[in-house]
CSV table of N, CA and C in Angstrom, one decimal:
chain,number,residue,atom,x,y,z
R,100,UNK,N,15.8,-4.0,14.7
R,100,UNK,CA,15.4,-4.5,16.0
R,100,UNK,C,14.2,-3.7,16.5
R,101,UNK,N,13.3,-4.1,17.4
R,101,UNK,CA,12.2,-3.8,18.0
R,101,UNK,C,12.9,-2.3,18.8
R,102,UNK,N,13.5,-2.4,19.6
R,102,UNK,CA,14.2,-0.9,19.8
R,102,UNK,C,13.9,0.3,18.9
R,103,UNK,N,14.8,0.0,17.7
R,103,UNK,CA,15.0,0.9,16.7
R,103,UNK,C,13.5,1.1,16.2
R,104,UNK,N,12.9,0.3,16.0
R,104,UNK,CA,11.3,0.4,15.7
R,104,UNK,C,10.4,1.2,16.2
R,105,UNK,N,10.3,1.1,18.0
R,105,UNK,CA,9.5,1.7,18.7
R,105,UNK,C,10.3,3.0,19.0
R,106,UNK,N,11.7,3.0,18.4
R,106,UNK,CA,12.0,4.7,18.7
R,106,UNK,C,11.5,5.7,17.0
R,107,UNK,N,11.9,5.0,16.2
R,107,UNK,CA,10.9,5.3,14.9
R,107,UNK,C,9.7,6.0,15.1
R,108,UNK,N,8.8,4.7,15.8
R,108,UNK,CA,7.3,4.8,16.5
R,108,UNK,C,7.1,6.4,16.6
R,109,UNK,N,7.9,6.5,18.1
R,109,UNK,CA,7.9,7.5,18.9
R,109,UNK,C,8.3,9.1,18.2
R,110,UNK,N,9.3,8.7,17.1
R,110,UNK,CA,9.4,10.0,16.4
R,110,UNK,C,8.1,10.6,15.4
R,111,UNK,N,7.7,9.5,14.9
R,111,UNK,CA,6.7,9.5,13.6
R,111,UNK,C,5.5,10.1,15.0
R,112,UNK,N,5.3,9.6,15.8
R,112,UNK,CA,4.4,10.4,16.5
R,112,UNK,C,4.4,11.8,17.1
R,113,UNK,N,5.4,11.8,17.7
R,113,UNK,CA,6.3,13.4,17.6
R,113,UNK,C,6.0,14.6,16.8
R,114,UNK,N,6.3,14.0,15.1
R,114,UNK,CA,6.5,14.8,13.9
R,114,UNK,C,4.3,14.9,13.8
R,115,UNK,N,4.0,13.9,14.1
R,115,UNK,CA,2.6,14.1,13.8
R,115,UNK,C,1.7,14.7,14.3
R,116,UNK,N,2.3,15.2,15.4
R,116,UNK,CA,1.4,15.9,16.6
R,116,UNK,C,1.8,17.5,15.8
R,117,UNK,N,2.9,17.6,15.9
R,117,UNK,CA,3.5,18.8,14.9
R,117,UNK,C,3.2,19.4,13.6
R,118,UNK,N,2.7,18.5,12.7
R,118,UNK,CA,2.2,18.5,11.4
R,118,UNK,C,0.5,19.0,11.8
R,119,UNK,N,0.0,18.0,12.9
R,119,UNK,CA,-1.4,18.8,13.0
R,119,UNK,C,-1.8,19.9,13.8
R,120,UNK,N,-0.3,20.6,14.4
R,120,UNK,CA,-0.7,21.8,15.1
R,120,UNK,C,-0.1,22.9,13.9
R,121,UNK,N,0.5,22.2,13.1
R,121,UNK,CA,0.6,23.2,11.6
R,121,UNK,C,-0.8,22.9,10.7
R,122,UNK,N,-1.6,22.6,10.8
R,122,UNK,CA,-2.5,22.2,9.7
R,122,UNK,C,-2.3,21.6,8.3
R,123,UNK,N,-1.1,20.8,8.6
R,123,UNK,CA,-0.4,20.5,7.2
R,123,UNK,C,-0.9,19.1,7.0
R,124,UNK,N,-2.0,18.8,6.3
R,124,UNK,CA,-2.1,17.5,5.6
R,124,UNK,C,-1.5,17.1,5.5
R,125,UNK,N,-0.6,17.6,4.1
R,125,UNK,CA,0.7,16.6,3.8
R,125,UNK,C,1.6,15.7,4.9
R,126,UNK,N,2.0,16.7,5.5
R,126,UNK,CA,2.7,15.9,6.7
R,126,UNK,C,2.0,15.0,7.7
R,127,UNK,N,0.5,15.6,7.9
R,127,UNK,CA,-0.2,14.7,8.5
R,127,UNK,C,0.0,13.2,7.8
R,128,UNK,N,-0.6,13.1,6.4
R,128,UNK,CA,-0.5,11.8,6.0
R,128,UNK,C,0.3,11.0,5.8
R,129,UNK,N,1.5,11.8,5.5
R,129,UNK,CA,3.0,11.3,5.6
R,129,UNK,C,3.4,10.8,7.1
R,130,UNK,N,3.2,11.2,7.9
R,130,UNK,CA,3.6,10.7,9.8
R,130,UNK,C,2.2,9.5,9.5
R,131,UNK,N,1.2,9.6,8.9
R,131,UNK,CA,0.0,8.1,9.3
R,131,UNK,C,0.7,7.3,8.8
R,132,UNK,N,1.2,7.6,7.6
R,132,UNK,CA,2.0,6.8,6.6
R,132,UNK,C,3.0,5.7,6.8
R,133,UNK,N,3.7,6.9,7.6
R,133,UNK,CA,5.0,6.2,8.2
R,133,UNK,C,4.6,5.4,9.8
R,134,UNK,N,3.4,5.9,10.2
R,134,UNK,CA,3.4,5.3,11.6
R,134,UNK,C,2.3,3.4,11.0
R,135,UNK,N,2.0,3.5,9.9
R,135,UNK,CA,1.4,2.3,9.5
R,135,UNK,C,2.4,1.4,8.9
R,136,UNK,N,3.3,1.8,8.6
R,136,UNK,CA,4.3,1.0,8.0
R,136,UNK,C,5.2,0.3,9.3
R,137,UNK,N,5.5,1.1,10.3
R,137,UNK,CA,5.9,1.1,11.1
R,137,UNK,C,5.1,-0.2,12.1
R,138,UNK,N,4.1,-0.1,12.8
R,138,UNK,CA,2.8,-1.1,12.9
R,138,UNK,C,2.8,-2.3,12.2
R,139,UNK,N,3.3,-2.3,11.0
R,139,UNK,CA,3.4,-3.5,10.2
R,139,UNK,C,4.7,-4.0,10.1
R,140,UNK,N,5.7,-3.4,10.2
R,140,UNK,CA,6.6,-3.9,10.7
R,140,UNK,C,7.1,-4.3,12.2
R,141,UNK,N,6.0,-4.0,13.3
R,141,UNK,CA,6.3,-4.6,14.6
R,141,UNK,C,5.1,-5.7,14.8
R,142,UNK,N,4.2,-5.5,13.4
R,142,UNK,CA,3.5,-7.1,13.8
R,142,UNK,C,2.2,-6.7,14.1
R,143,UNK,N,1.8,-5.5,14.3
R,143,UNK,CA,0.5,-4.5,14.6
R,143,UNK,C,-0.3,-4.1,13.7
R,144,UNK,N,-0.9,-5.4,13.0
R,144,UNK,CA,-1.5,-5.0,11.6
R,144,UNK,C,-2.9,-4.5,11.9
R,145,UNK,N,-3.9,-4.1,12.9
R,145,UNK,CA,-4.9,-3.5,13.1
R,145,UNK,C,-4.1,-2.2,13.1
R,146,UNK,N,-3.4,-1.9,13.9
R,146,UNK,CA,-3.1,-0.5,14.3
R,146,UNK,C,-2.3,0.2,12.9
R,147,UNK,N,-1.8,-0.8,12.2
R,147,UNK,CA,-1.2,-0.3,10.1
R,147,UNK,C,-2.8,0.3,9.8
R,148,UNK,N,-3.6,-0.6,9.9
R,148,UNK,CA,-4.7,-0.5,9.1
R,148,UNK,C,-5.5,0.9,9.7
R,149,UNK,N,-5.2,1.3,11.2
R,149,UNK,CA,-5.8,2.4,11.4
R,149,UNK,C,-5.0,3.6,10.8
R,150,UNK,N,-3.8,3.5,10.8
R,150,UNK,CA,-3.4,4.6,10.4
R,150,UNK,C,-3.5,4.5,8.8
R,151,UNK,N,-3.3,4.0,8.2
R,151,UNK,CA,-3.7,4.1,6.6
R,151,UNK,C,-5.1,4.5,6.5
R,152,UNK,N,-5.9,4.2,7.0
R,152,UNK,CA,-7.4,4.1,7.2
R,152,UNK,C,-6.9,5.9,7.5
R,153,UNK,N,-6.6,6.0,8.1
R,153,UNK,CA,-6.3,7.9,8.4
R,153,UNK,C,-5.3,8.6,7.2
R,154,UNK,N,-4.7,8.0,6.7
R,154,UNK,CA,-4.0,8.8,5.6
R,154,UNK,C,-4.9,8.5,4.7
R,155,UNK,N,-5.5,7.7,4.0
R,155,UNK,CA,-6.3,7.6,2.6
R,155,UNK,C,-7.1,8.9,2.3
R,156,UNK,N,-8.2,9.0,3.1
R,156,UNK,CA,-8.8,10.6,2.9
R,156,UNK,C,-8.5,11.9,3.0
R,157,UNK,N,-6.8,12.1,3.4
R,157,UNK,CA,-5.6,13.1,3.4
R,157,UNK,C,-5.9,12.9,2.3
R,158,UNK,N,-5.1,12.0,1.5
R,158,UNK,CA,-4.2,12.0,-0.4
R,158,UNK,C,-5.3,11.6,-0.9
R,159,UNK,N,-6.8,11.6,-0.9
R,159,UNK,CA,-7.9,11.8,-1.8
R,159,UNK,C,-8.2,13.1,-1.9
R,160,UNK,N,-8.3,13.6,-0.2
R,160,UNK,CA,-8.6,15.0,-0.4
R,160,UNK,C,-7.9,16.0,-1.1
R,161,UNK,N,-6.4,15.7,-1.4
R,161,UNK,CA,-5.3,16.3,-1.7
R,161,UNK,C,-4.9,16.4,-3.2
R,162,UNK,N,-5.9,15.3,-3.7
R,162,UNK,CA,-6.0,15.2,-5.2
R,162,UNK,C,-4.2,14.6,-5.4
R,163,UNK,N,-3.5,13.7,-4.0
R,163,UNK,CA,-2.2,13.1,-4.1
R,163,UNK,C,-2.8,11.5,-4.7
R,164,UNK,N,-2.5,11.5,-6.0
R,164,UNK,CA,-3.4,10.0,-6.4
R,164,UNK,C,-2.2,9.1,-6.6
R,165,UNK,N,-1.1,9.3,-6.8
R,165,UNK,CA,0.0,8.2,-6.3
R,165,UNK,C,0.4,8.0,-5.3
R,166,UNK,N,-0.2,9.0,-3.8
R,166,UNK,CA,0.0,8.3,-2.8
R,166,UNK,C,-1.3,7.9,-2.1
R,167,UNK,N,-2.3,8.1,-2.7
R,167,UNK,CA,-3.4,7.6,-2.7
R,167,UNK,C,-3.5,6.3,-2.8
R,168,UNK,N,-3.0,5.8,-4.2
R,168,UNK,CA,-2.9,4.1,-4.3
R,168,UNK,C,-1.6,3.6,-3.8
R,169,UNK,N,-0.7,4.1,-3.5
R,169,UNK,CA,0.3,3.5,-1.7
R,169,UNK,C,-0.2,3.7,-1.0
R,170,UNK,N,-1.3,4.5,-0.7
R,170,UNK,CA,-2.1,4.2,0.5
R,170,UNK,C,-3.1,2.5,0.6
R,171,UNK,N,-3.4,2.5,-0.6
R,171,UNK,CA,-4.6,1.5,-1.3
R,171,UNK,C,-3.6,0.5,-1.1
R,172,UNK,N,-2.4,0.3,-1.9
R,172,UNK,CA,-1.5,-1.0,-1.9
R,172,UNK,C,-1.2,-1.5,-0.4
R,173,UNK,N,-0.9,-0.5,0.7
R,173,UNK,CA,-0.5,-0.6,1.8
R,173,UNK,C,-1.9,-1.2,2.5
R,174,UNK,N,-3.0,-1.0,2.3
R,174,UNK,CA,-4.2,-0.9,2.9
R,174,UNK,C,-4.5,-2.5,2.6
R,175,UNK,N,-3.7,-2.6,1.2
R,175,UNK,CA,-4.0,-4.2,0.7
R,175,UNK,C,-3.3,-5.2,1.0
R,176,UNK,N,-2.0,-4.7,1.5
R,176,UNK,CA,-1.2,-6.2,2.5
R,176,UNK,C,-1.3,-6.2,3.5
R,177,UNK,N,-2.0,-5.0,4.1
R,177,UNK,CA,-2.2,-5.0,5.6
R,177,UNK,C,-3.7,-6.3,5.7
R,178,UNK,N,-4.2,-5.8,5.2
R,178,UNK,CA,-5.5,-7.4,4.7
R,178,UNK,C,-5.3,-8.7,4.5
R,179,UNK,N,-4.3,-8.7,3.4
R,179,UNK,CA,-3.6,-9.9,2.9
R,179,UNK,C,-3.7,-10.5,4.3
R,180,UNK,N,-2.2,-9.6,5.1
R,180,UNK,CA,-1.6,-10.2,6.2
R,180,UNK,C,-2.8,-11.1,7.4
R,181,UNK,N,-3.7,-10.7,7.6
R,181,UNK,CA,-4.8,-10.9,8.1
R,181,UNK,C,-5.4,-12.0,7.7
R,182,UNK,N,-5.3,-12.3,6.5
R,182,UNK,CA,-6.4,-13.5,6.3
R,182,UNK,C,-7.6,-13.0,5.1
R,183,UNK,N,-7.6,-11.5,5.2
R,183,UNK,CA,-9.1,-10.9,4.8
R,183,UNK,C,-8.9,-10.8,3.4
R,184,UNK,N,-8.7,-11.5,2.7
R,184,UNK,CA,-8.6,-11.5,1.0
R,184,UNK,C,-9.5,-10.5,-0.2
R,185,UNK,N,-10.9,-11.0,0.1
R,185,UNK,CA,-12.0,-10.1,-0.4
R,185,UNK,C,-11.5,-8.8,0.0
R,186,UNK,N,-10.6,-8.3,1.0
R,186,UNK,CA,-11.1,-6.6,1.4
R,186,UNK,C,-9.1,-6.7,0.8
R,187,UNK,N,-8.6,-7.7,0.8
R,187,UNK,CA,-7.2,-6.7,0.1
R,187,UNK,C,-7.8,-6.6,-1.2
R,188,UNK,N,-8.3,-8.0,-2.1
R,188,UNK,CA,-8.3,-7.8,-3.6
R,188,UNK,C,-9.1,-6.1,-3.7
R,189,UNK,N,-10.0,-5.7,-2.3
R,189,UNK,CA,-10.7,-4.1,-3.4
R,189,UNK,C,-9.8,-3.6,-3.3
R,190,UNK,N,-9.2,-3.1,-2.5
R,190,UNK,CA,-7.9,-2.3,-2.1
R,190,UNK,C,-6.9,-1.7,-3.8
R,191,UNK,N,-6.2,-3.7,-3.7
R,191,UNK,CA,-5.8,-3.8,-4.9
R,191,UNK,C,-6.5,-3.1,-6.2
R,192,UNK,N,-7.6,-3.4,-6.3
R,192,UNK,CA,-7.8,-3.2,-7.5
R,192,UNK,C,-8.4,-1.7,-7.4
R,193,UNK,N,-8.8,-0.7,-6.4
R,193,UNK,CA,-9.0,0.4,-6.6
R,193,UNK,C,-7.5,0.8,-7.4
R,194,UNK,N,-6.1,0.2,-6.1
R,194,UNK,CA,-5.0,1.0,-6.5
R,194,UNK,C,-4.7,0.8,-8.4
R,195,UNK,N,-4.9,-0.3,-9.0
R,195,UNK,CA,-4.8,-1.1,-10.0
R,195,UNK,C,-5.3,0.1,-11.4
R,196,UNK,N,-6.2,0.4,-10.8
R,196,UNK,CA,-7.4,1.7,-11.6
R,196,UNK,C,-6.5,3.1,-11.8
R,197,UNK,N,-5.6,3.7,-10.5
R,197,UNK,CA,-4.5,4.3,-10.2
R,197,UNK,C,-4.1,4.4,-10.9
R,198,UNK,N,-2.5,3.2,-10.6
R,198,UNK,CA,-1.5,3.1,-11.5
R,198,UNK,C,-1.5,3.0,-13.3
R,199,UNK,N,-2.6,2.6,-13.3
R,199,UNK,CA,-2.8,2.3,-14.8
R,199,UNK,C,-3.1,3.9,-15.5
R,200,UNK,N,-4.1,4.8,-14.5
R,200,UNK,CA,-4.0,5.9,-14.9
R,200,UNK,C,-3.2,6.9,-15.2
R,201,UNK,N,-2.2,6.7,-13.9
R,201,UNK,CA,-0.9,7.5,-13.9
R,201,UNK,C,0.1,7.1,-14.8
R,202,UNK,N,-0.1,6.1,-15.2
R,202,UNK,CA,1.2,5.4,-16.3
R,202,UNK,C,2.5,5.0,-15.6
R,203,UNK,N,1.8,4.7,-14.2
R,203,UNK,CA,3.2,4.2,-13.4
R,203,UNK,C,3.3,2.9,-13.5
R,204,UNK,N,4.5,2.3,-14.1
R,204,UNK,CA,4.1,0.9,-14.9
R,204,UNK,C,4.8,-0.4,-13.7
R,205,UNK,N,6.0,0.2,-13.0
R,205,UNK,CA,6.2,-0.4,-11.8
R,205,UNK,C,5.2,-0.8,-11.1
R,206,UNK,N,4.9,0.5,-10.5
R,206,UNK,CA,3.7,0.0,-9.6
R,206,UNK,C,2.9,-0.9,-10.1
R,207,UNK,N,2.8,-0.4,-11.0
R,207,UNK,CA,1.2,-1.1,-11.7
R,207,UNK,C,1.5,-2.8,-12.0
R,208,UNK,N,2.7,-3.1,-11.6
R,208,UNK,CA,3.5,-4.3,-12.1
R,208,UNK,C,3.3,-5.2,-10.4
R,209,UNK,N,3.6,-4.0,-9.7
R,209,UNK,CA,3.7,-4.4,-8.4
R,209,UNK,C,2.7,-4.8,-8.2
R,210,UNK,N,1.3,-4.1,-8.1
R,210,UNK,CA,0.1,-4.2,-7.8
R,210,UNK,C,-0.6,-5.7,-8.7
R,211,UNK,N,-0.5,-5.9,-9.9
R,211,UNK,CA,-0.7,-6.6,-10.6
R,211,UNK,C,0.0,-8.1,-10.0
R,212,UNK,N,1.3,-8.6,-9.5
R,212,UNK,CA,1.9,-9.2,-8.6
R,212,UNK,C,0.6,-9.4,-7.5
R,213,UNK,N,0.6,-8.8,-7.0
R,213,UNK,CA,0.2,-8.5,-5.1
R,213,UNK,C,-1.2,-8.9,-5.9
R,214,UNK,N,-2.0,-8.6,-6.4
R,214,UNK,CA,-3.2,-9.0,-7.1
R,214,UNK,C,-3.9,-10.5,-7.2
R,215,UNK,N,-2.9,-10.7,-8.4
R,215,UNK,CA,-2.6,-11.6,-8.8
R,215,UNK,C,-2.6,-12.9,-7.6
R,216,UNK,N,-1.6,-13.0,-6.5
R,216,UNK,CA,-1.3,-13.6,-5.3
R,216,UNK,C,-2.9,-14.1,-4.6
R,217,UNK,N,-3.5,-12.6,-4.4
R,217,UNK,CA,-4.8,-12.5,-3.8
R,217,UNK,C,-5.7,-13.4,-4.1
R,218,UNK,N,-5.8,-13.4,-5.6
R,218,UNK,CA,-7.3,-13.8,-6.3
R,218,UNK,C,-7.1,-15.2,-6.1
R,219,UNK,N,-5.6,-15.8,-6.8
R,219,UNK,CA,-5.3,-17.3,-6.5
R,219,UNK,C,-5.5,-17.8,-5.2
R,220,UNK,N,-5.3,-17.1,-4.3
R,220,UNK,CA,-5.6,-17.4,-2.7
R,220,UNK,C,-7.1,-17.8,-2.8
R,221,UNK,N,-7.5,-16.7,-3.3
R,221,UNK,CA,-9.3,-16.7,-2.9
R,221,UNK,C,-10.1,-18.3,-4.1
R,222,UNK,N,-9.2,-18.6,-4.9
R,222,UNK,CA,-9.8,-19.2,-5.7
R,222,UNK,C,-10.4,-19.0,-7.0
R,223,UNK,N,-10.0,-17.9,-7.2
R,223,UNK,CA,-9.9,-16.9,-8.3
R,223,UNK,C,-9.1,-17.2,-9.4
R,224,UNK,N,-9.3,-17.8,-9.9
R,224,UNK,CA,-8.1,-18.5,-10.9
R,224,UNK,C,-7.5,-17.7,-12.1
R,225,UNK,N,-9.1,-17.6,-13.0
R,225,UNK,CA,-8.7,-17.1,-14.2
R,225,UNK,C,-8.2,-15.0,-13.6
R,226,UNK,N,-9.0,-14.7,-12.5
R,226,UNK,CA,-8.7,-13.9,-12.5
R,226,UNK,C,-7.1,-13.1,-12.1
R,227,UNK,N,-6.6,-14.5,-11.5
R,227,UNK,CA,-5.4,-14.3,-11.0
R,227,UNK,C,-4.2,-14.5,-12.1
R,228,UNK,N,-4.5,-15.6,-13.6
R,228,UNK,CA,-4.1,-15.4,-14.6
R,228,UNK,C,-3.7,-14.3,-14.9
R,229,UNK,N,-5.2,-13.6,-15.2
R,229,UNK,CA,-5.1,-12.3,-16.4
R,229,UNK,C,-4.1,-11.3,-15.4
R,230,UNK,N,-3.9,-11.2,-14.1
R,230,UNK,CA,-3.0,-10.4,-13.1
R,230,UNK,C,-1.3,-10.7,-13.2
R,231,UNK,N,-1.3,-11.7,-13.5
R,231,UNK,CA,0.2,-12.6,-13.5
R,231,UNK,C,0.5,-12.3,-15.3
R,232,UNK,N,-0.3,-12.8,-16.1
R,232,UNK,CA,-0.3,-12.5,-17.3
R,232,UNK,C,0.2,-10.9,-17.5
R,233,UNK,N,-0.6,-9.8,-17.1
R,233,UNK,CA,-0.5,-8.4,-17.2
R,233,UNK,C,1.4,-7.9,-16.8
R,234,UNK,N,1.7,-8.9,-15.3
R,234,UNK,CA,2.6,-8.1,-14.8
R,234,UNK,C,3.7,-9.3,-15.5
R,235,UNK,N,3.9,-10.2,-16.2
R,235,UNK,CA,4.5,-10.5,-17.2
R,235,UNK,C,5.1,-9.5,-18.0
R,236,UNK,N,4.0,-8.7,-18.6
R,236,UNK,CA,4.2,-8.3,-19.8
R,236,UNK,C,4.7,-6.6,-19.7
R,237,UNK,N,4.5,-6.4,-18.5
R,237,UNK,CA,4.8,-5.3,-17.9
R,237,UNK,C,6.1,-5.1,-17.8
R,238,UNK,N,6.4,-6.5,-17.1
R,238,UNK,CA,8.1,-6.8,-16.4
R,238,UNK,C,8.9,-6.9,-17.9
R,239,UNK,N,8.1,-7.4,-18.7
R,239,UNK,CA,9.0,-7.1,-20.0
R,239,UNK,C,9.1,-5.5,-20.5
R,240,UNK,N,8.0,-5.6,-20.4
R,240,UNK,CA,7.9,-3.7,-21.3
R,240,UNK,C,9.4,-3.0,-20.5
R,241,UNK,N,9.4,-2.9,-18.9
R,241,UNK,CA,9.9,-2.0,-18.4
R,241,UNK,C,11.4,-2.2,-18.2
R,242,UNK,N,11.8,-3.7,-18.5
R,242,UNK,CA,12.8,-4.3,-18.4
R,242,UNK,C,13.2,-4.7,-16.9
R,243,UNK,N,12.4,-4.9,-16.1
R,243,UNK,CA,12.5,-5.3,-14.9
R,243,UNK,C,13.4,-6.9,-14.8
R,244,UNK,N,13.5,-7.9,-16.0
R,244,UNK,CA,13.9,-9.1,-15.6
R,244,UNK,C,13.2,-10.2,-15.2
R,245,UNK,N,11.9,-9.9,-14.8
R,245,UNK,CA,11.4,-11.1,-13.8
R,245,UNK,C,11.0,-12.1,-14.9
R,246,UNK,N,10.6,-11.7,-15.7
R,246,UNK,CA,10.4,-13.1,-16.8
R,246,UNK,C,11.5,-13.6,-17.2
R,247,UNK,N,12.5,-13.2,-17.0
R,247,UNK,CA,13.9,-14.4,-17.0
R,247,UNK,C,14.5,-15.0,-16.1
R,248,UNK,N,13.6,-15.1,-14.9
R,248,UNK,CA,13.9,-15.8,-14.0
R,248,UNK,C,13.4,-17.6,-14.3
R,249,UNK,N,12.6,-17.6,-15.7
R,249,UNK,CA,12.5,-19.3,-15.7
R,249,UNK,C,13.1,-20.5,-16.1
């Protein structure tokens, strides 16, 4: 409920003020984190996008590169949601660069989905294939199931 939300809100802002009178990045990025997710779940997709826009250069600075590209994937449906396709697909595909490097094969399943979605939107055909294609083969590798959904 919207209650429970804006009391969330209110803690994540709380914990944030506290994290930067400790000088603690981490926690800094983690309260943006949580206050953009937050934002996006009461429907406040500028104010998601400001605070991810504020954690991304935390978890680059931080050399945190899997929450770097949850920052990137978050940054990328906050766009989606908007309309703005060209600025989710960069998003996506920085995070895409990521996950592939980390060998995180979920994500990278995820992201390849969320991708995928994007390009088809934009009119992006073949590129939205080779995205759908990828996280096919993924969802098999990891045993995820979703190719037996046909």
């Amino acid at each position: 409920s919207l209650s429970r939300l804006e009391e969330a809100f209110d803690h994540f802002r709380e914990a944030l003020l506290l994290f930067e009178n400790l000088d603690d990045d981490n926690g800094i990025a983690i309260c943006h984190e949580n206050l953009g997710d937050t934002y996006m779940k009461m429907g406040e997709i500028r104010e998601a996008i400001a605070s991810y826009e504020q954690c991304l250069p935390i978890k680059m600075d931080t050399w945190d590169r899997v929450g770097e590209a949850q920052c990137l994937d978050n940054l990328g449906l906050a766009h989606y949601s908007l309309g703005e396709l060209a600025v989710a697909a960069e998003y996506y595909e920085q995070s895409l660069a990521i996950w592939k490097a980390e060998g995180e094969e979920h994500a990278l399943m995820t992201c390849c989905e969320s991708l995928g979605g994007v390009c088809f939107h934009m009119g992006e055909h073949l590129r939205s294939i080779e995205c759908y294609v990828q996280f096919l083969t993924l969802s098999q590798h990891v045993g995820d199931g979703a190719s037996d959904h046909e």
